[in-house]
PDB file of N, CA and C in Angstrom:
ATOM      1  N   MET A1054      38.672 -19.222 -21.447  1.00  0.00           N
ATOM      2  CA  MET A1054      39.177 -19.599 -20.456  1.00  0.00           C
ATOM      3  C   MET A1054      37.789 -19.408 -19.464  1.00  0.00           C
ATOM      4  N   SER A1055      37.763 -20.639 -18.663  1.00  0.00           N
ATOM      5  CA  SER A1055      36.658 -20.700 -18.033  1.00  0.00           C
ATOM      6  C   SER A1055      36.792 -19.655 -16.564  1.00  0.00           C
ATOM      7  N   LEU A1056      35.551 -19.441 -16.086  1.00  0.00           N
ATOM      8  CA  LEU A1056      35.638 -18.615 -14.931  1.00  0.00           C
ATOM      9  C   LEU A1056      36.404 -18.896 -13.957  1.00  0.00           C
ATOM     10  N   GLU A1057      36.445 -20.468 -13.295  1.00  0.00           N
ATOM     11  CA  GLU A1057      37.019 -20.771 -12.486  1.00  0.00           C
ATOM     12  C   GLU A1057      38.709 -20.469 -12.869  1.00  0.00           C
ATOM     13  N   GLU A1058      39.376 -20.858 -13.766  1.00  0.00           N
ATOM     14  CA  GLU A1058      40.659 -20.514 -14.185  1.00  0.00           C
ATOM     15  C   GLU A1058      40.644 -19.436 -14.105  1.00  0.00           C
ATOM     16  N   TYR A1059      40.013 -18.236 -14.395  1.00  0.00           N
ATOM     17  CA  TYR A1059      40.064 -16.735 -14.250  1.00  0.00           C
ATOM     18  C   TYR A1059      40.482 -16.356 -12.991  1.00  0.00           C
ATOM     19  N   LEU A1060      39.479 -16.715 -12.191  1.00  0.00           N
ATOM     20  CA  LEU A1060      39.637 -16.640 -10.715  1.00  0.00           C
ATOM     21  C   LEU A1060      40.913 -17.123  -9.970  1.00  0.00           C
ATOM     22  N   LYS A1061      40.807 -18.365 -10.321  1.00  0.00           N
ATOM     23  CA  LYS A1061      42.514 -18.829  -9.600  1.00  0.00           C
ATOM     24  C   LYS A1061      43.554 -18.051 -10.032  1.00  0.00           C
ATOM     25  N   GLY A1062      43.512 -17.551 -11.263  1.00  0.00           N
ATOM     26  CA  GLY A1062      44.785 -16.463 -11.828  1.00  0.00           C
ATOM     27  C   GLY A1062      44.874 -15.012 -10.828  1.00  0.00           C
ATOM     28  N   LYS A1063      43.574 -15.049 -10.459  1.00  0.00           N
ATOM     29  CA  LYS A1063      43.423 -13.393  -9.662  1.00  0.00           C
ATOM     30  C   LYS A1063      43.092 -13.554  -8.244  1.00  0.00           C
ATOM     31  N   GLY A1064      43.432 -14.933  -7.968  1.00  0.00           N
ATOM     32  CA  GLY A1064      43.612 -15.058  -6.493  1.00  0.00           C
ATOM     33  C   GLY A1064      42.217 -15.274  -5.672  1.00  0.00           C
ATOM     34  N   GLY A1065      41.297 -15.485  -6.811  1.00  0.00           N
ATOM     35  CA  GLY A1065      39.765 -15.703  -6.117  1.00  0.00           C
ATOM     36  C   GLY A1065      39.489 -16.992  -5.844  1.00  0.00           C
ATOM     37  N   SER A1066      38.431 -17.447  -5.572  1.00  0.00           N
ATOM     38  CA  SER A1066      38.154 -18.965  -5.600  1.00  0.00           C
ATOM     39  C   SER A1066      36.565 -19.138  -5.816  1.00  0.00           C
ATOM     40  N   VAL A1067      36.119 -20.338  -6.040  1.00  0.00           N
ATOM     41  CA  VAL A1067      34.679 -20.403  -6.133  1.00  0.00           C
ATOM     42  C   VAL A1067      34.347 -21.757  -5.274  1.00  0.00           C
ATOM     43  N   ARG A1068      33.229 -21.653  -4.387  1.00  0.00           N
ATOM     44  CA  ARG A1068      32.926 -22.579  -3.738  1.00  0.00           C
ATOM     45  C   ARG A1068      31.520 -23.179  -3.750  1.00  0.00           C
ATOM     46  N   ARG A1069      31.016 -24.274  -3.373  1.00  0.00           N
ATOM     47  CA  ARG A1069      29.745 -24.603  -3.942  1.00  0.00           C
ATOM     48  C   ARG A1069      28.921 -24.837  -2.377  1.00  0.00           C
ATOM     49  N   GLU A1070      27.563 -24.433  -2.648  1.00  0.00           N
ATOM     50  CA  GLU A1070      26.787 -24.371  -1.330  1.00  0.00           C
ATOM     51  C   GLU A1070      25.447 -24.840  -2.280  1.00  0.00           C
ATOM     52  N   GLY A1071      25.288 -26.243  -1.996  1.00  0.00           N
ATOM     53  CA  GLY A1071      23.842 -26.496  -2.823  1.00  0.00           C
ATOM     54  C   GLY A1071      24.102 -26.176  -4.182  1.00  0.00           C
ATOM     55  N   ASN A1072      22.645 -25.485  -4.587  1.00  0.00           N
ATOM     56  CA  ASN A1072      22.710 -24.958  -6.009  1.00  0.00           C
ATOM     57  C   ASN A1072      23.373 -23.739  -6.407  1.00  0.00           C
ATOM     58  N   GLN A1073      24.089 -23.082  -5.342  1.00  0.00           N
ATOM     59  CA  GLN A1073      24.833 -21.943  -5.549  1.00  0.00           C
ATOM     60  C   GLN A1073      26.289 -22.115  -5.720  1.00  0.00           C
ATOM     61  N   GLU A1074      27.171 -21.298  -6.689  1.00  0.00           N
ATOM     62  CA  GLU A1074      28.322 -21.266  -6.876  1.00  0.00           C
ATOM     63  C   GLU A1074      28.633 -19.771  -6.330  1.00  0.00           C
ATOM     64  N   TRP A1075      29.262 -19.586  -4.946  1.00  0.00           N
ATOM     65  CA  TRP A1075      30.095 -18.477  -4.496  1.00  0.00           C
ATOM     66  C   TRP A1075      31.213 -18.165  -4.634  1.00  0.00           C
ATOM     67  N   ILE A1076      31.288 -17.034  -5.234  1.00  0.00           N
ATOM     68  CA  ILE A1076      32.794 -16.438  -5.933  1.00  0.00           C
ATOM     69  C   ILE A1076      32.957 -15.815  -4.720  1.00  0.00           C
ATOM     70  N   ASP A1077      34.456 -15.984  -4.371  1.00  0.00           N
ATOM     71  CA  ASP A1077      35.095 -15.170  -3.267  1.00  0.00           C
ATOM     72  C   ASP A1077      36.095 -14.374  -3.804  1.00  0.00           C
ATOM     73  N   LEU A1078      36.094 -13.097  -3.796  1.00  0.00           N
ATOM     74  CA  LEU A1078      37.453 -12.128  -3.924  1.00  0.00           C
ATOM     75  C   LEU A1078      37.630 -11.068  -2.927  1.00  0.00           C
ATOM     76  N   ASP A1079      38.951 -11.521  -2.443  1.00  0.00           N
ATOM     77  CA  ASP A1079      39.182 -10.815  -1.248  1.00  0.00           C
ATOM     78  C   ASP A1079      37.987 -10.965  -0.048  1.00  0.00           C
ATOM     79  N   ASP A1080      37.479  -9.711   0.250  1.00  0.00           N
ATOM     80  CA  ASP A1080      36.400  -9.909   1.120  1.00  0.00           C
ATOM     81  C   ASP A1080      35.245  -9.517   0.706  1.00  0.00           C
ATOM     82  N   TYR A1081      34.787  -9.857  -0.597  1.00  0.00           N
ATOM     83  CA  TYR A1081      33.589  -9.621  -1.093  1.00  0.00           C
ATOM     84  C   TYR A1081      33.125 -11.072  -1.829  1.00  0.00           C
ATOM     85  N   SER A1082      32.083 -11.257  -1.755  1.00  0.00           N
ATOM     86  CA  SER A1082      31.362 -12.769  -2.229  1.00  0.00           C
ATOM     87  C   SER A1082      30.109 -12.330  -3.023  1.00  0.00           C
ATOM     88  N   PHE A1083      29.852 -12.997  -3.870  1.00  0.00           N
ATOM     89  CA  PHE A1083      28.750 -12.953  -4.740  1.00  0.00           C
ATOM     90  C   PHE A1083      28.358 -14.226  -5.431  1.00  0.00           C
ATOM     91  N   TYR A1084      27.135 -14.791  -5.817  1.00  0.00           N
ATOM     92  CA  TYR A1084      26.836 -16.084  -6.236  1.00  0.00           C
ATOM     93  C   TYR A1084      26.047 -16.306  -7.606  1.00  0.00           C
ATOM     94  N   ILE A1085      26.446 -17.359  -8.273  1.00  0.00           N
ATOM     95  CA  ILE A1085      25.551 -17.944  -9.276  1.00  0.00           C
ATOM     96  C   ILE A1085      24.825 -18.868  -8.963  1.00  0.00           C
ATOM     97  N   GLU A1086      23.632 -18.824  -9.474  1.00  0.00           N
ATOM     98  CA  GLU A1086      22.211 -20.098  -9.443  1.00  0.00           C
ATOM     99  C   GLU A1086      22.020 -20.204 -11.062  1.00  0.00           C
ATOM    100  N   GLY A1087      22.498 -21.303 -11.401  1.00  0.00           N
ATOM    101  CA  GLY A1087      21.983 -21.572 -12.765  1.00  0.00           C
ATOM    102  C   GLY A1087      22.565 -20.297 -13.862  1.00  0.00           C
ATOM    103  N   ASP A1088      21.532 -19.623 -14.300  1.00  0.00           N
ATOM    104  CA  ASP A1088      22.026 -18.882 -15.408  1.00  0.00           C
ATOM    105  C   ASP A1088      21.975 -17.359 -14.802  1.00  0.00           C
ATOM    106  N   THR A1089      21.900 -17.434 -13.474  1.00  0.00           N
ATOM    107  CA  THR A1089      21.492 -16.064 -12.614  1.00  0.00           C
ATOM    108  C   THR A1089      22.744 -15.603 -11.870  1.00  0.00           C
ATOM    109  N   LEU A1090      23.215 -14.301 -11.988  1.00  0.00           N
ATOM    110  CA  LEU A1090      24.104 -13.848 -11.190  1.00  0.00           C
ATOM    111  C   LEU A1090      23.301 -13.176 -10.145  1.00  0.00           C
ATOM    112  N   TYR A1091      23.993 -13.425  -8.906  1.00  0.00           N
ATOM    113  CA  TYR A1091      23.168 -12.388  -7.542  1.00  0.00           C
ATOM    114  C   TYR A1091      24.524 -11.834  -6.868  1.00  0.00           C
ATOM    115  N   ILE A1092      24.339 -10.473  -6.985  1.00  0.00           N
ATOM    116  CA  ILE A1092      25.268  -9.578  -6.182  1.00  0.00           C
ATOM    117  C   ILE A1092      24.481  -9.010  -5.089  1.00  0.00           C
ATOM    118  N   PRO A1093      24.946  -9.477  -3.773  1.00  0.00           N
ATOM    119  CA  PRO A1093      24.630  -8.839  -2.608  1.00  0.00           C
ATOM    120  C   PRO A1093      25.091  -7.705  -2.111  1.00  0.00           C
ATOM    121  N   ILE A1094      24.611  -6.787  -1.843  1.00  0.00           N
ATOM    122  CA  ILE A1094      24.868  -5.239  -1.073  1.00  0.00           C
ATOM    123  C   ILE A1094      24.427  -4.915   0.170  1.00  0.00           C
ATOM    124  N   PRO A1095      25.177  -5.028   1.370  1.00  0.00           N
ATOM    125  CA  PRO A1095      24.779  -4.756   2.410  1.00  0.00           C
ATOM    126  C   PRO A1095      24.117  -3.416   2.688  1.00  0.00           C
ATOM    127  N   LEU A1096      23.039  -3.448   3.379  1.00  0.00           N
ATOM    128  CA  LEU A1096      22.498  -2.144   3.722  1.00  0.00           C
ATOM    129  C   LEU A1096      22.638  -1.557   5.118  1.00  0.00           C
ATOM    130  N   PRO A1097      22.848  -0.566   5.542  1.00  0.00           N
ATOM    131  CA  PRO A1097      23.223  -0.167   6.836  1.00  0.00           C
ATOM    132  C   PRO A1097      21.729  -0.207   7.814  1.00  0.00           C
ATOM    133  N   THR A1098      22.097  -0.658   9.295  1.00  0.00           N
ATOM    134  CA  THR A1098      21.139  -0.848  10.073  1.00  0.00           C
ATOM    135  C   THR A1098      20.892   0.132  11.198  1.00  0.00           C
ATOM    136  N   GLY A1099      21.959   1.056  11.106  1.00  0.00           N
ATOM    137  CA  GLY A1099      22.330   2.106  12.205  1.00  0.00           C
ATOM    138  C   GLY A1099      22.932   1.752  13.239  1.00  0.00           C
ATOM    139  N   LYS A1100      23.501   0.022  13.313  1.00  0.00           N
ATOM    140  CA  LYS A1100      24.157  -0.425  14.510  1.00  0.00           C
ATOM    141  C   LYS A1100      25.404  -0.527  13.945  1.00  0.00           C
ATOM    142  N   GLU A1101      26.134  -0.133  13.105  1.00  0.00           N
ATOM    143  CA  GLU A1101      27.357  -0.139  12.427  1.00  0.00           C
ATOM    144  C   GLU A1101      28.288   0.823  13.192  1.00  0.00           C
ATOM    145  N   LYS A1102      29.803   0.493  13.249  1.00  0.00           N
ATOM    146  CA  LYS A1102      30.790   1.441  13.495  1.00  0.00           C
ATOM    147  C   LYS A1102      31.467   1.891  12.099  1.00  0.00           C
ATOM    148  N   LEU A1103      31.871   2.664  12.613  1.00  0.00           N
ATOM    149  CA  LEU A1103      32.680   3.557  11.453  1.00  0.00           C
ATOM    150  C   LEU A1103      33.447   2.469  10.440  1.00  0.00           C
ATOM    151  N   ASP A1104      34.241   1.796  11.349  1.00  0.00           N
ATOM    152  CA  ASP A1104      34.835   0.312  10.060  1.00  0.00           C
ATOM    153  C   ASP A1104      33.966  -0.383   9.732  1.00  0.00           C
ATOM    154  N   ASP A1105      32.685  -0.548  10.432  1.00  0.00           N
ATOM    155  CA  ASP A1105      31.772  -1.443   9.430  1.00  0.00           C
ATOM    156  C   ASP A1105      31.122  -0.696   8.266  1.00  0.00           C
ATOM    157  N   LEU A1106      31.051   0.748   8.249  1.00  0.00           N
ATOM    158  CA  LEU A1106      30.405   1.367   7.133  1.00  0.00           C
ATOM    159  C   LEU A1106      31.533   1.440   6.116  1.00  0.00           C
ATOM    160  N   VAL A1107      32.934   1.767   6.926  1.00  0.00           N
ATOM    161  CA  VAL A1107      33.791   1.850   5.439  1.00  0.00           C
ATOM    162  C   VAL A1107      34.073   0.383   4.642  1.00  0.00           C
ATOM    163  N   GLY A1108      33.700  -0.718   5.314  1.00  0.00           N
ATOM    164  CA  GLY A1108      33.891  -2.284   4.633  1.00  0.00           C
ATOM    165  C   GLY A1108      32.671  -2.282   3.561  1.00  0.00           C
ATOM    166  N   MET A1109      31.248  -1.429   4.381  1.00  0.00           N
ATOM    167  CA  MET A1109      29.995  -1.812   3.394  1.00  0.00           C
ATOM    168  C   MET A1109      30.563  -0.790   2.400  1.00  0.00           C
ATOM    169  N   GLY A1110      31.012   0.304   2.394  1.00  0.00           N
ATOM    170  CA  GLY A1110      31.117   1.213   1.243  1.00  0.00           C
ATOM    171  C   GLY A1110      32.157   0.488   0.011  1.00  0.00           C
ATOM    172  N   ILE A1111      32.925  -0.220   0.370  1.00  0.00           N
ATOM    173  CA  ILE A1111      34.019  -1.038  -0.251  1.00  0.00           C
ATOM    174  C   ILE A1111      33.141  -2.111  -1.138  1.00  0.00           C
ATOM    175  N   LYS A1112      32.402  -2.764  -0.390  1.00  0.00           N
ATOM    176  CA  LYS A1112      31.543  -3.955  -0.971  1.00  0.00           C
ATOM    177  C   LYS A1112      30.493  -2.855  -1.921  1.00  0.00           C
ATOM    178  N   TYR A1113      29.638  -2.058  -1.615  1.00  0.00           N
ATOM    179  CA  TYR A1113      28.883  -1.352  -2.442  1.00  0.00           C
ATOM    180  C   TYR A1113      29.885  -0.648  -3.767  1.00  0.00           C
ATOM    181  N   ALA A1114      31.170  -0.513  -3.669  1.00  0.00           N
ATOM    182  CA  ALA A1114      31.699   0.051  -4.728  1.00  0.00           C
ATOM    183  C   ALA A1114      31.903  -1.294  -6.034  1.00  0.00           C
ATOM    184  N   ARG A1115      32.304  -2.250  -5.080  1.00  0.00           N
ATOM    185  CA  ARG A1115      32.597  -3.455  -5.782  1.00  0.00           C
ATOM    186  C   ARG A1115      31.168  -4.161  -6.674  1.00  0.00           C
ATOM    187  N   ALA A1116      30.162  -4.027  -6.040  1.00  0.00           N
ATOM    188  CA  ALA A1116      28.970  -4.517  -6.318  1.00  0.00           C
ATOM    189  C   ALA A1116      28.644  -3.323  -7.483  1.00  0.00           C
ATOM    190  N   SER A1117      28.630  -2.250  -7.216  1.00  0.00           N
ATOM    191  CA  SER A1117      28.578  -1.468  -8.302  1.00  0.00           C
ATOM    192  C   SER A1117      29.113  -1.480  -9.804  1.00  0.00           C
ATOM    193  N   ARG A1118      30.268  -1.700  -9.294  1.00  0.00           N
ATOM    194  CA  ARG A1118      31.351  -1.972 -10.791  1.00  0.00           C
ATOM    195  C   ARG A1118      31.136  -3.150 -11.357  1.00  0.00           C
ATOM    196  N   ILE A1119      30.459  -4.024 -10.639  1.00  0.00           N
ATOM    197  CA  ILE A1119      30.287  -5.422 -11.444  1.00  0.00           C
ATOM    198  C   ILE A1119      29.084  -5.451 -12.068  1.00  0.00           C
ATOM    199  N   SER A1120      27.809  -4.613 -11.169  1.00  0.00           N
ATOM    200  CA  SER A1120      26.668  -4.570 -12.128  1.00  0.00           C
ATOM    201  C   SER A1120      26.608  -3.616 -13.222  1.00  0.00           C
ATOM    202  N   GLN A1121      27.692  -2.597 -13.221  1.00  0.00           N
ATOM    203  CA  GLN A1121      27.954  -1.706 -14.675  1.00  0.00           C
ATOM    204  C   GLN A1121      28.384  -2.788 -15.321  1.00  0.00           C
ATOM    205  N   GLY A1122      29.286  -3.732 -15.197  1.00  0.00           N
ATOM    206  CA  GLY A1122      29.952  -4.362 -15.996  1.00  0.00           C
ATOM    207  C   GLY A1122      29.382  -5.455 -16.930  1.00  0.00           C
ATOM    208  N   ILE A1123      28.198  -6.004 -16.221  1.00  0.00           N
ATOM    209  CA  ILE A1123      27.598  -7.112 -16.578  1.00  0.00           C
ATOM    210  C   ILE A1123      26.347  -6.510 -17.521  1.00  0.00           C
ATOM    211  N   GLY A1124      26.248  -5.289 -17.569  1.00  0.00           N
ATOM    212  CA  GLY A1124      25.160  -4.796 -18.323  1.00  0.00           C
ATOM    213  C   GLY A1124      23.689  -4.923 -17.667  1.00  0.00           C
ATOM    214  N   SER A1125      22.892  -4.326 -18.694  1.00  0.00           N
ATOM    215  CA  SER A1125      21.360  -4.639 -18.203  1.00  0.00           C
ATOM    216  C   SER A1125      20.603  -5.708 -18.910  1.00  0.00           C
ATOM    217  N   PRO A1126      19.698  -6.121 -18.845  1.00  0.00           N
ATOM    218  CA  PRO A1126      18.765  -5.668 -17.482  1.00  0.00           C
ATOM    219  C   PRO A1126      18.754  -6.169 -16.737  1.00  0.00           C
ATOM    220  N   LEU A1127      19.015  -5.155 -15.160  1.00  0.00           N
ATOM    221  CA  LEU A1127      19.284  -5.777 -13.909  1.00  0.00           C
ATOM    222  C   LEU A1127      17.938  -5.697 -13.011  1.00  0.00           C
ATOM    223  N   SER A1128      17.500  -7.011 -12.108  1.00  0.00           N
ATOM    224  CA  SER A1128      16.528  -6.727 -11.233  1.00  0.00           C
ATOM    225  C   SER A1128      16.786  -6.576  -9.879  1.00  0.00           C
ATOM    226  N   TYR A1129      16.446  -6.158  -8.724  1.00  0.00           N
ATOM    227  CA  TYR A1129      16.771  -6.199  -7.587  1.00  0.00           C
ATOM    228  C   TYR A1129      15.684  -6.639  -6.356  1.00  0.00           C
ATOM    229  N   GLU A1130      16.199  -7.532  -5.167  1.00  0.00           N
ATOM    230  CA  GLU A1130      15.046  -7.736  -4.141  1.00  0.00           C
ATOM    231  C   GLU A1130      16.126  -7.066  -3.155  1.00  0.00           C
ATOM    232  N   ILE A1131      15.109  -7.002  -1.859  1.00  0.00           N
ATOM    233  CA  ILE A1131      15.562  -6.667  -0.724  1.00  0.00           C
ATOM    234  C   ILE A1131      15.484  -7.787   0.091  1.00  0.00           C
ATOM    235  N   LYS A1132      16.345  -8.474   0.710  1.00  0.00           N
ATOM    236  CA  LYS A1132      16.380  -9.673   1.708  1.00  0.00           C
ATOM    237  C   LYS A1132      17.057  -9.375   2.718  1.00  0.00           C
ATOM    238  N   GLY A1133      16.291  -9.064   3.794  1.00  0.00           N
ATOM    239  CA  GLY A1133      16.681  -8.593   5.409  1.00  0.00           C
ATOM    240  C   GLY A1133      17.493  -7.585   5.252  1.00  0.00           C
ATOM    241  N   GLU A1134      18.666  -7.607   5.614  1.00  0.00           N
ATOM    242  CA  GLU A1134      19.705  -6.428   5.532  1.00  0.00           C
ATOM    243  C   GLU A1134      20.535  -6.439   4.437  1.00  0.00           C
ATOM    244  N   GLU A1135      20.048  -6.829   3.214  1.00  0.00           N
ATOM    245  CA  GLU A1135      20.719  -6.724   1.958  1.00  0.00           C
ATOM    246  C   GLU A1135      19.858  -6.408   0.571  1.00  0.00           C
ATOM    247  N   VAL A1136      20.360  -5.986  -0.432  1.00  0.00           N
ATOM    248  CA  VAL A1136      19.664  -5.861  -1.642  1.00  0.00           C
ATOM    249  C   VAL A1136      20.421  -6.734  -2.509  1.00  0.00           C
ATOM    250  N   ILE A1137      19.772  -7.772  -2.998  1.00  0.00           N
ATOM    251  CA  ILE A1137      20.180  -8.730  -3.969  1.00  0.00           C
ATOM    252  C   ILE A1137      20.083  -7.973  -5.361  1.00  0.00           C
ATOM    253  N   VAL A1138      21.084  -7.777  -6.136  1.00  0.00           N
ATOM    254  CA  VAL A1138      20.923  -7.156  -7.681  1.00  0.00           C
ATOM    255  C   VAL A1138      21.199  -8.470  -8.409  1.00  0.00           C
ATOM    256  N   TYR A1139      20.506  -8.806  -9.320  1.00  0.00           N
ATOM    257  CA  TYR A1139      20.510 -10.097 -10.422  1.00  0.00           C
ATOM    258  C   TYR A1139      20.406  -9.820 -11.572  1.00  0.00           C
ATOM    259  N   ARG A1140      20.835 -10.855 -12.311  1.00  0.00           N
ATOM    260  CA  ARG A1140      20.710 -10.489 -13.988  1.00  0.00           C
ATOM    261  C   ARG A1140      20.555 -12.186 -14.254  1.00  0.00           C
ATOM    262  N   LYS A1141      19.522 -12.407 -15.128  1.00  0.00           N
ATOM    263  CA  LYS A1141      19.402 -13.874 -15.575  1.00  0.00           C
ATOM    264  C   LYS A1141      20.141 -13.462 -16.883  1.00  0.00           C
ATOM    265  N   PHE A1142      20.981 -14.440 -17.362  1.00  0.00           N
ATOM    266  CA  PHE A1142      21.445 -14.563 -18.524  1.00  0.00           C
ATOM    267  C   PHE A1142      20.975 -15.701 -19.568  1.00  0.00           C
ATOM    268  N   SER A1143      21.275 -15.758 -21.003  1.00  0.00           N
ATOM    269  CA  SER A1143      20.488 -16.357 -21.695  1.00  0.00           C
ATOM    270  C   SER A1143      21.181 -18.085 -21.679  1.00  0.00           C
ATOM    271  N   SER A1144      22.396 -17.981 -21.198  1.00  0.00           N
ATOM    272  CA  SER A1144      23.321 -18.959 -21.279  1.00  0.00           C
ATOM    273  C   SER A1144      24.424 -19.147 -19.963  1.00  0.00           C
ATOM    274  N   ARG A1145      24.889 -19.965 -19.653  1.00  0.00           N
ATOM    275  CA  ARG A1145      26.199 -19.832 -18.722  1.00  0.00           C
ATOM    276  C   ARG A1145      27.258 -19.547 -19.262  1.00  0.00           C
ATOM    277  N   GLU A1146      27.660 -19.740 -20.534  1.00  0.00           N
ATOM    278  CA  GLU A1146      28.373 -19.255 -21.449  1.00  0.00           C
ATOM    279  C   GLU A1146      28.874 -17.499 -21.532  1.00  0.00           C
ATOM    280  N   GLU A1147      27.346 -17.028 -21.867  1.00  0.00           N
ATOM    281  CA  GLU A1147      27.366 -15.751 -21.645  1.00  0.00           C
ATOM    282  C   GLU A1147      27.367 -15.029 -20.446  1.00  0.00           C
ATOM    283  N   LEU A1148      27.055 -15.540 -19.204  1.00  0.00           N
ATOM    284  CA  LEU A1148      27.182 -15.270 -17.909  1.00  0.00           C
ATOM    285  C   LEU A1148      28.791 -15.108 -17.633  1.00  0.00           C
ATOM    286  N   GLU A1149      29.590 -16.084 -17.652  1.00  0.00           N
ATOM    287  CA  GLU A1149      30.944 -16.317 -17.631  1.00  0.00           C
ATOM    288  C   GLU A1149      31.567 -15.484 -18.234  1.00  0.00           C
ATOM    289  N   GLN A1150      31.435 -15.113 -19.586  1.00  0.00           N
ATOM    290  CA  GLN A1150      31.994 -14.088 -20.569  1.00  0.00           C
ATOM    291  C   GLN A1150      32.028 -12.475 -20.057  1.00  0.00           C
ATOM    292  N   LYS A1151      30.540 -12.269 -19.526  1.00  0.00           N
ATOM    293  CA  LYS A1151      30.389 -10.980 -19.074  1.00  0.00           C
ATOM    294  C   LYS A1151      30.825 -10.651 -17.611  1.00  0.00           C
ATOM    295  N   LEU A1152      30.925 -11.770 -17.081  1.00  0.00           N
ATOM    296  CA  LEU A1152      31.378 -11.733 -15.805  1.00  0.00           C
ATOM    297  C   LEU A1152      32.860 -11.492 -15.687  1.00  0.00           C
ATOM    298  N   ILE A1153      33.701 -12.003 -16.654  1.00  0.00           N
ATOM    299  CA  ILE A1153      34.944 -12.017 -16.387  1.00  0.00           C
ATOM    300  C   ILE A1153      35.182 -10.672 -17.065  1.00  0.00           C
ATOM    301  N   LYS A1154      34.601 -10.200 -18.159  1.00  0.00           N
ATOM    302  CA  LYS A1154      34.710  -8.886 -18.821  1.00  0.00           C
ATOM    303  C   LYS A1154      34.375  -7.869 -17.734  1.00  0.00           C
ATOM    304  N   ALA A1155      33.558  -8.212 -16.619  1.00  0.00           N
ATOM    305  CA  ALA A1155      33.369  -6.922 -15.824  1.00  0.00           C
ATOM    306  C   ALA A1155      34.670  -7.104 -14.660  1.00  0.00           C
ATOM    307  N   LEU A1156      34.920  -8.275 -14.238  1.00  0.00           N
ATOM    308  CA  LEU A1156      35.907  -8.095 -13.340  1.00  0.00           C
ATOM    309  C   LEU A1156      37.380  -7.890 -13.909  1.00  0.00           C
ATOM    310  N   GLU A1157      37.427  -8.000 -15.252  1.00  0.00           N
ATOM    311  CA  GLU A1157      38.741  -7.485 -16.028  1.00  0.00           C
ATOM    312  C   GLU A1157      38.733  -5.725 -15.915  1.00  0.00           C
ATOM    313  N   SER A1158      37.610  -5.107 -15.812  1.00  0.00           N
ATOM    314  CA  SER A1158      37.515  -3.753 -16.099  1.00  0.00           C
ATOM    315  C   SER A1158      37.738  -3.233 -14.580  1.00  0.00           C
ATOM    316  N   ILE A1159      37.190  -4.009 -13.736  1.00  0.00           N
ATOM    317  CA  ILE A1159      37.441  -3.630 -12.167  1.00  0.00           C
ATOM    318  C   ILE A1159      39.017  -3.695 -11.720  1.00  0.00           C
ATOM    319  N   GLU A1160      39.635  -4.612 -12.077  1.00  0.00           N
ATOM    320  CA  GLU A1160      41.110  -4.962 -11.708  1.00  0.00           C
ATOM    321  C   GLU A1160      41.930  -3.763 -11.750  1.00  0.00           C
ATOM    322  N   GLY A1161      41.668  -3.070 -12.929  1.00  0.00           N
ATOM    323  CA  GLY A1161      42.632  -1.798 -13.089  1.00  0.00           C
ATOM    324  C   GLY A1161      41.815  -0.398 -12.360  1.00  0.00           C
ATOM    325  N   LEU A1162      41.067  -0.618 -11.598  1.00  0.00           N
ATOM    326  CA  LEU A1162      40.274   0.469 -11.006  1.00  0.00           C
ATOM    327  C   LEU A1162      40.857   0.678  -9.461  1.00  0.00           C
ATOM    328  N   ARG A1163      40.910   1.619  -9.178  1.00  0.00           N
ATOM    329  CA  ARG A1163      41.111   1.641  -7.627  1.00  0.00           C
ATOM    330  C   ARG A1163      40.492   1.564  -6.580  1.00  0.00           C
ATOM    331  N   TYR A1164      39.189   1.488  -7.092  1.00  0.00           N
ATOM    332  CA  TYR A1164      37.859   1.277  -6.300  1.00  0.00           C
ATOM    333  C   TYR A1164      38.033  -0.249  -5.843  1.00  0.00           C
ATOM    334  N   TYR A1165      38.586  -1.345  -6.627  1.00  0.00           N
ATOM    335  CA  TYR A1165      38.645  -2.542  -6.222  1.00  0.00           C
ATOM    336  C   TYR A1165      39.707  -2.762  -5.401  1.00  0.00           C
ATOM    337  N   ILE A1166      40.902  -1.965  -5.739  1.00  0.00           N
ATOM    338  CA  ILE A1166      42.065  -2.194  -5.092  1.00  0.00           C
ATOM    339  C   ILE A1166      42.675  -2.173  -3.617  1.00  0.00           C
TER     340      ILE A1166
END
C-alpha cells in the first residue's frame, strides 16, 4: 500500500508545494522532500493564549510519536519559531514503510485522537 492510499483511508491528504510533499492529518502537517521526512514542532514565544498552548501540546505529542515510530537516527534544527526534526532514509520505499508503521501505532493511542 502506498502512503497516499494509506492516508486517504485515514482521512489524511497529500499536497505538493514545489519539491515538498505536505502530509495533512487533522490539524497537524509535516512534509517529505526526496528521501527525507521533516517533522515541525512549534516553539512557544510567550505571546500564546492558553488555547494556543493546548494546540501546540497536541502537535508536540503527535510529532513525538511520529519521531519515535520512524526510529533513529534523527536530526534537528531550529528555524524561526519551530524545531524541525528530520530523518533521511535510504529510499522512498523505506520512508513510506516506516512512516505508515509509525502512523498506525499512533492511531490506537489517545494522544492522537
